[in-house]
XYZ file of C-alpha atoms in Angstrom:
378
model
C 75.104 111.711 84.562
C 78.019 113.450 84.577
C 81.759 111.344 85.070
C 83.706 112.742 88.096
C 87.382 111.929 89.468
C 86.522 110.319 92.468
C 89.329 110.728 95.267
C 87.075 110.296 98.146
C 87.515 107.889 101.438
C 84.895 105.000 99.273
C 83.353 104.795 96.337
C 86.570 104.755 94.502
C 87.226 104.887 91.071
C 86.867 101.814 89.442
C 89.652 99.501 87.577
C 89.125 98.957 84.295
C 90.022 95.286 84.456
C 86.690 95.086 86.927
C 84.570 96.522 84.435
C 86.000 94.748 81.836
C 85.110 91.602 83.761
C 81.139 92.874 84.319
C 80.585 93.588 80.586
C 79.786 90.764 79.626
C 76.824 88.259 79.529
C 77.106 84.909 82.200
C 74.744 82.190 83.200
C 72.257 82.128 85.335
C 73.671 81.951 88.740
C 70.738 80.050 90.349
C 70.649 76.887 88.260
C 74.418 76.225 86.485
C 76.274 74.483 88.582
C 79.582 76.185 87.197
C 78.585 79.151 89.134
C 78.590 77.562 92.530
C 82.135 76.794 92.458
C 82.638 80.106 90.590
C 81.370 81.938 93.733
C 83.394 79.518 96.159
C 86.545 80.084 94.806
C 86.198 83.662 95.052
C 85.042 83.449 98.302
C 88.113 81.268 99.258
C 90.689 84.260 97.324
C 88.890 86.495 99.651
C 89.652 84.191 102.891
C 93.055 84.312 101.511
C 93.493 88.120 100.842
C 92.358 88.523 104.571
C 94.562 85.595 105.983
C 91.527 83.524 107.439
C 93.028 79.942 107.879
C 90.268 78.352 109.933
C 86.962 79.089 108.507
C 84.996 80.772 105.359
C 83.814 83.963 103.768
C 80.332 84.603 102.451
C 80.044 87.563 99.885
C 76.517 89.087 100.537
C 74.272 91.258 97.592
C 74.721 94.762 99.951
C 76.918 97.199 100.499
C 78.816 97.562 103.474
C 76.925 98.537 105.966
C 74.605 95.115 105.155
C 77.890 93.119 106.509
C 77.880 95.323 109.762
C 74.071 94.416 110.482
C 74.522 90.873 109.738
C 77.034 90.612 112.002
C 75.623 92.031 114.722
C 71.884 89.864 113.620
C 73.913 86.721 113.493
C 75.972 86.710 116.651
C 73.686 88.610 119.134
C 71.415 87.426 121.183
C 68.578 89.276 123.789
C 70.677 90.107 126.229
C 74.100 89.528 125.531
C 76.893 91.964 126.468
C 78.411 93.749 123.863
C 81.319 95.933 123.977
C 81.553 98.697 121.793
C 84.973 99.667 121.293
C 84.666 103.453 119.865
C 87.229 106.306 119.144
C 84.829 107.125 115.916
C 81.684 108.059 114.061
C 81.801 103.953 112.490
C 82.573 102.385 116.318
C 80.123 104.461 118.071
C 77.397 103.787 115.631
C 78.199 99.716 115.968
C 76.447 100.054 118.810
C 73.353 101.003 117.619
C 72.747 97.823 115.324
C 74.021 95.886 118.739
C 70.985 97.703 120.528
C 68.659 96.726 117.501
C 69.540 92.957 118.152
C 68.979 92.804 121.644
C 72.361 93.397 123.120
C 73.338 95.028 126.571
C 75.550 97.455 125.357
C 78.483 99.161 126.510
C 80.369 101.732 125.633
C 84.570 102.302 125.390
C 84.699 105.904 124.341
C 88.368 106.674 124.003
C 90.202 109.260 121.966
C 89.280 109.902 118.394
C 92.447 111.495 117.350
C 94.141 107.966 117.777
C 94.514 104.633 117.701
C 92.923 102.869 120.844
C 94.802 101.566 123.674
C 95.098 97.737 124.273
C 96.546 98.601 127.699
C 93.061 101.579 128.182
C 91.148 98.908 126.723
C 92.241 95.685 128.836
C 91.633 98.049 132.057
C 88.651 98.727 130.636
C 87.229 94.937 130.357
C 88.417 94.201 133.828
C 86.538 96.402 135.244
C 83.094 96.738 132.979
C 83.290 92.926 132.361
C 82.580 90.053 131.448
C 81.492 90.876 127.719
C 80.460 87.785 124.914
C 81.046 90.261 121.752
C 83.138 93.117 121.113
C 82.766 95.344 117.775
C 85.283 97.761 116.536
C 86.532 99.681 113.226
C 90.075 98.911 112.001
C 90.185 102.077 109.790
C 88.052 104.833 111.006
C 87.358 106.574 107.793
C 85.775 109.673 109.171
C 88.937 110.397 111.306
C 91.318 108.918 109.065
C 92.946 106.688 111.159
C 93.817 102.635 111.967
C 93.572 100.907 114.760
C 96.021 98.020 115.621
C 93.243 95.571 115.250
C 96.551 92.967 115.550
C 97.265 93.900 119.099
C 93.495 94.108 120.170
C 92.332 90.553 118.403
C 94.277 88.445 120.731
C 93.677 90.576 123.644
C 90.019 89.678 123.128
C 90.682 86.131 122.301
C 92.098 85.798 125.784
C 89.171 87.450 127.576
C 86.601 85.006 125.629
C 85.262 87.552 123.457
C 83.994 87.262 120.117
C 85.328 90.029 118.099
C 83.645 91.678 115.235
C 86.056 93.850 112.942
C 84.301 96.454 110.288
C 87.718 96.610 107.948
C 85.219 98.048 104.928
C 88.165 100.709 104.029
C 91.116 99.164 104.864
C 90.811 95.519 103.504
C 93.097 95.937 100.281
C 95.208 99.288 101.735
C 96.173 97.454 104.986
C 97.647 94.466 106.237
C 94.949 91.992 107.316
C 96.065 88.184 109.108
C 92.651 87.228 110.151
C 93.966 84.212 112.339
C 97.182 85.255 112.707
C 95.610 88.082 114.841
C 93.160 85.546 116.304
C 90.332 88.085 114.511
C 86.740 85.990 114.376
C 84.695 88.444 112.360
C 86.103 90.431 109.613
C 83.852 92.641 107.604
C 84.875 94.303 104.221
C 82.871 96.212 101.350
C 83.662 95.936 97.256
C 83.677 100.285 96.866
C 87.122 100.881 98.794
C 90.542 99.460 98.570
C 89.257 96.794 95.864
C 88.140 99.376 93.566
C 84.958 97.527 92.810
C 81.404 99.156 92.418
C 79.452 99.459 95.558
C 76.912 96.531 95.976
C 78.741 93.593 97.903
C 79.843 92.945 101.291
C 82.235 89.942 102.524
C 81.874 88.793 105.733
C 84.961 86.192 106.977
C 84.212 83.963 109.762
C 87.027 82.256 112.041
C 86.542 78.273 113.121
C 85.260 80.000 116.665
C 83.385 82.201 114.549
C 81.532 79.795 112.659
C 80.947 77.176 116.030
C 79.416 80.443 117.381
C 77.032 80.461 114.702
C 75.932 77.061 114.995
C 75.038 76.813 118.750
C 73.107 80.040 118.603
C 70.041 79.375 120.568
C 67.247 81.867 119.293
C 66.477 82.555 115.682
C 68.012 85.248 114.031
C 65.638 88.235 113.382
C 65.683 88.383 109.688
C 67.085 86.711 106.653
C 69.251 88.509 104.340
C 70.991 89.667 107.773
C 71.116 86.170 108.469
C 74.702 84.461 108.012
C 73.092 80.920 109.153
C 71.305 80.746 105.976
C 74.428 80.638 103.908
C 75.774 76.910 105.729
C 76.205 74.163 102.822
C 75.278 76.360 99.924
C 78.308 74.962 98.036
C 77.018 71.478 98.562
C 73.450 71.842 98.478
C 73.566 73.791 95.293
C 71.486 76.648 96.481
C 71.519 80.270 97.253
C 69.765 82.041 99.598
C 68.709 84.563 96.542
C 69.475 85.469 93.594
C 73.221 85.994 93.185
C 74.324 89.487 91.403
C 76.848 87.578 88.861
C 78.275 90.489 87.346
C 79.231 92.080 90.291
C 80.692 89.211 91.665
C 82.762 88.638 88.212
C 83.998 92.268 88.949
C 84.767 91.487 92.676
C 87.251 88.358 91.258
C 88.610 90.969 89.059
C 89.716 93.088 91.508
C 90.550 90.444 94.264
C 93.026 89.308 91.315
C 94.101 93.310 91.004
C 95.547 93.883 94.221
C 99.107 93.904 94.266
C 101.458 91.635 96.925
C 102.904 94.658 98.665
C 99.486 97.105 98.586
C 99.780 97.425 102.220
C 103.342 98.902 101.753
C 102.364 101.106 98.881
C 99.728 102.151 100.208
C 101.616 103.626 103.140
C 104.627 105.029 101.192
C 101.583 107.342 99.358
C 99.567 108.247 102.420
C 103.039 109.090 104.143
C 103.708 111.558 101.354
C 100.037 112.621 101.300
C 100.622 113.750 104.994
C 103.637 115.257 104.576
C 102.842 117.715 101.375
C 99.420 118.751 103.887
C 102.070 119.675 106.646
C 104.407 121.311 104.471
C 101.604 123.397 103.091
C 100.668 124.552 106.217
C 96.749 122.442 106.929
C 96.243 120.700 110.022
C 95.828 116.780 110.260
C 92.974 115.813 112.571
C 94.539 112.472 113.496
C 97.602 112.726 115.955
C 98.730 108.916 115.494
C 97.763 105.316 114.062
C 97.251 107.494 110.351
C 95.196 105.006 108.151
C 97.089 104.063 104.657
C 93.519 104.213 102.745
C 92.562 108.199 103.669
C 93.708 111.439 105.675
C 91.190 113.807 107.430
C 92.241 117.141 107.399
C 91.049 120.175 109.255
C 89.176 122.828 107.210
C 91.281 126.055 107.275
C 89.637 128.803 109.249
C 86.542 130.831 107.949
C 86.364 128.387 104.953
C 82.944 126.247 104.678
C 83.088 122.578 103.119
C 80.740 123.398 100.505
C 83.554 125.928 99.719
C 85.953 123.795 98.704
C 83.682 120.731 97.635
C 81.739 122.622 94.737
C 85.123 124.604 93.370
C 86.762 120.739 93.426
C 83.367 119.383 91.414
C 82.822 122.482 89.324
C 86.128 123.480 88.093
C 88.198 120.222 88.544
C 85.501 117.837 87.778
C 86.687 115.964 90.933
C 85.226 114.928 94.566
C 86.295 114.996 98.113
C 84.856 113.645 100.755
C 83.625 115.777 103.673
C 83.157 115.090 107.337
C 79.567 114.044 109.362
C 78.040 113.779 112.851
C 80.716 115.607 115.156
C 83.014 116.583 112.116
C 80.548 118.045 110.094
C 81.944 120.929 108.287
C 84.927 120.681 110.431
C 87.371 118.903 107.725
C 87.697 117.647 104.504
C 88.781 114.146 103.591
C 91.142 112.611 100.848
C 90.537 109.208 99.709
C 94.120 107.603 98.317
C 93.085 104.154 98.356
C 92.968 101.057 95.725
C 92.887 102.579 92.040
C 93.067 105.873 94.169
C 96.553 104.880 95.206
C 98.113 106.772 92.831
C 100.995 109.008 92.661
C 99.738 110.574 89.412
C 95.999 111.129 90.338
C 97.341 112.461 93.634
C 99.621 115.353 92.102
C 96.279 116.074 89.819
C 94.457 116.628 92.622
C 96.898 118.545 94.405
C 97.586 121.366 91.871
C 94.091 121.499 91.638
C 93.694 122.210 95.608
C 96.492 124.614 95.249
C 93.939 126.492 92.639
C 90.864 125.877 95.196
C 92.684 127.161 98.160
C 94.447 130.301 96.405
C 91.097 131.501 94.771
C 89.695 131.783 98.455
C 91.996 133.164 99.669
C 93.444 130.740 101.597
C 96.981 131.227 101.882
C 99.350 127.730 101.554
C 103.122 127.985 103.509
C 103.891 125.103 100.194
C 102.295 124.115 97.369
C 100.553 120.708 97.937
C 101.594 119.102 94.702
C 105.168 120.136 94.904
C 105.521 119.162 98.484
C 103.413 116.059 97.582
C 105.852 115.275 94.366
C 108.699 116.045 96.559
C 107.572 113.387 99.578
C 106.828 110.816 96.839
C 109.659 110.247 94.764
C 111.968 109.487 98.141
């Protein structure tokens, strides 16, 4: 199989220190008692890394989508309300896992060119109300941008809502204070910001959160979906399954990787990323609330994804990532996030756009990588 540059919105490349931390040979995670705490503590770096003060995180054998189904399994019940908040492909497909699980769902469409509206949304509650859960994206990948998840937490806190945040790309390229933002359900995946393989979900659960959890009052409808199953593992000295050590060993490695200020980096970089597609002449699809971890772009006119994708594989032995559902074939996506983060990898890729773009014809106002290198080293 062949090695590729990956500088797509998820899987990212890898850091080395994670797969120096998988290649080896551990225990066995169901019977040594090491491993336990082993698995805590890096369960309690990731309650840290996502500022969750008043309850736990549970790292789950899936990828990403697995934490987004669990969620939804664990806290709804036939016939609860749920609010989907959606300006995306991610929000608006929340609710489909919220129909699966027996919830009354309803939907806030708002604009998918930006961040929503606490002030659109409060209206909104008042007068579609009351609702027991709400789900929502902070970084909608597909559109490439953030929403203020810290404005909208305590807006739902105050209107009794349980919230349910899928942060599976920004966790690790965006700031994240669980309580501070009075969040109860944060969600994020190992193949983004962290730089880890795909294969693991966390799922962080607030004090209300986990109280939630206990007075549910019908069974939940499966059991790796189940986040019930997971109480007093620590002191009963039993998983639910088999734990995937190595990828857990990786996911420590790269919880240990990320850097103090990667929220600030990783907006310095997608500030410049923006700028140098400007300057060149592209259009951004987002119009505001631009997400640190990836930027959507529009596809120039008369040029097919596949146009651009397969010169980018082919010639530069790299990958983009392309759009789906409404923005199929509409834009093309760049993923500058965790290892991807990157001044160096991004001017690689740039120059090698520049070559993509020119050979079809498409004509640039700028070069990317010399508006890019310009934007970056200010």
């Amino acid at each position: 199989m062949k090695q590729y540059n990956l500088m797509t919105p998820g899987p990212t490349n890898v850091n080395p220190k994670v797969l120096e931390a998988m290649a080896h040979n551990y225990t066995n995670p169901d019977l040594d008692p090491e491993f336990f705490k082993f698995y805590a503590d890096t369960a309690q770096m990731m309650n840290s890394l996502v500022g969750n003060s008043t309850g736990e995180t549970y790292i789950l054998c899936g990828e990403g989508i697995l934490g987004l189904e669990a969620a939804c399994a664990s806290f709804i019940e036939k016939g609860d309300r749920v609010l989907t908040i959606a300006n995306g492909i991610f929000g608006k497909g929340f609710g489909d896992f919220s129909r699966m699980y027996g919830g009354e769902v309803v939907d806030y469409d708002c604009d998918p060119v930006n961040g929503v509206s606490v002030e659109g949304l409060e209206a909104f509650i008042e007068a579609n109300g009351p609702f027991k859960i709400a789900t929502l994206v902070h970084c909608e990948t597909p559109s490439g941008l953030t929403n203020p998840v810290a404005v909208l937490g305590p807006l739902l806190r105050k209107k009794g809502i349980l919230s349910i945040v899928d942060s599976v790309s920004a966790i690790g390229g965006e700031a994240m204070e669980m309580a501070d933002w009075q969040l109860d359900v944060v969600l994020c995946g190992s193949q983004k910001a962290l730089s880890a393989p795909p294969g693991l979900t966390m799922v962080s659960l607030s004090g209300i959160a986990l109280q939630a959890l206990e007075e549910r009052k019908s069974p939940v409808a499966g059991f790796y979906t189940n986040l019930q199953i997971w109480k007093g593992y620590q002191e009963k000295q039993w998983f639910p399954y088999t734990q995937p050590i190595h990828m857990i060993a990786g996911l420590r490695a790269a919880i240990e990787a990320v850097e103090k200020d990667h929220a600030v980096k990783h907006e310095r970089i997608a500030k410049a990323v923006r700028r140098a597609v400007q300057e060149s002449g592209l259009e951004l699809f987002a119009e505001s609330s631009f997400a640190n971890t990836v930027t959507t772009i529009k596809l120039p006119k008369g040029i097919d994804f596949k146009m651009i994708f397969n010169a980018m594989k082919d010639e530069h032995q790299t990958l983009i990532g392309g759009g789906f559902d409404f923005l199929d074939n509409k834009i093309f996506r760049i993923g500058h996030m965790g290892e991807n983060c990157n001044a160096s990898k991004l001017l690689e890729l740039f120059g090698a756009l520049d070559q993509v773009f020119g050979n079809l014809g498409v004509p640039l106002k700028n070069s990317l990588k010399e508006a890019f290198s310009d934007a970056a080293s200010k």
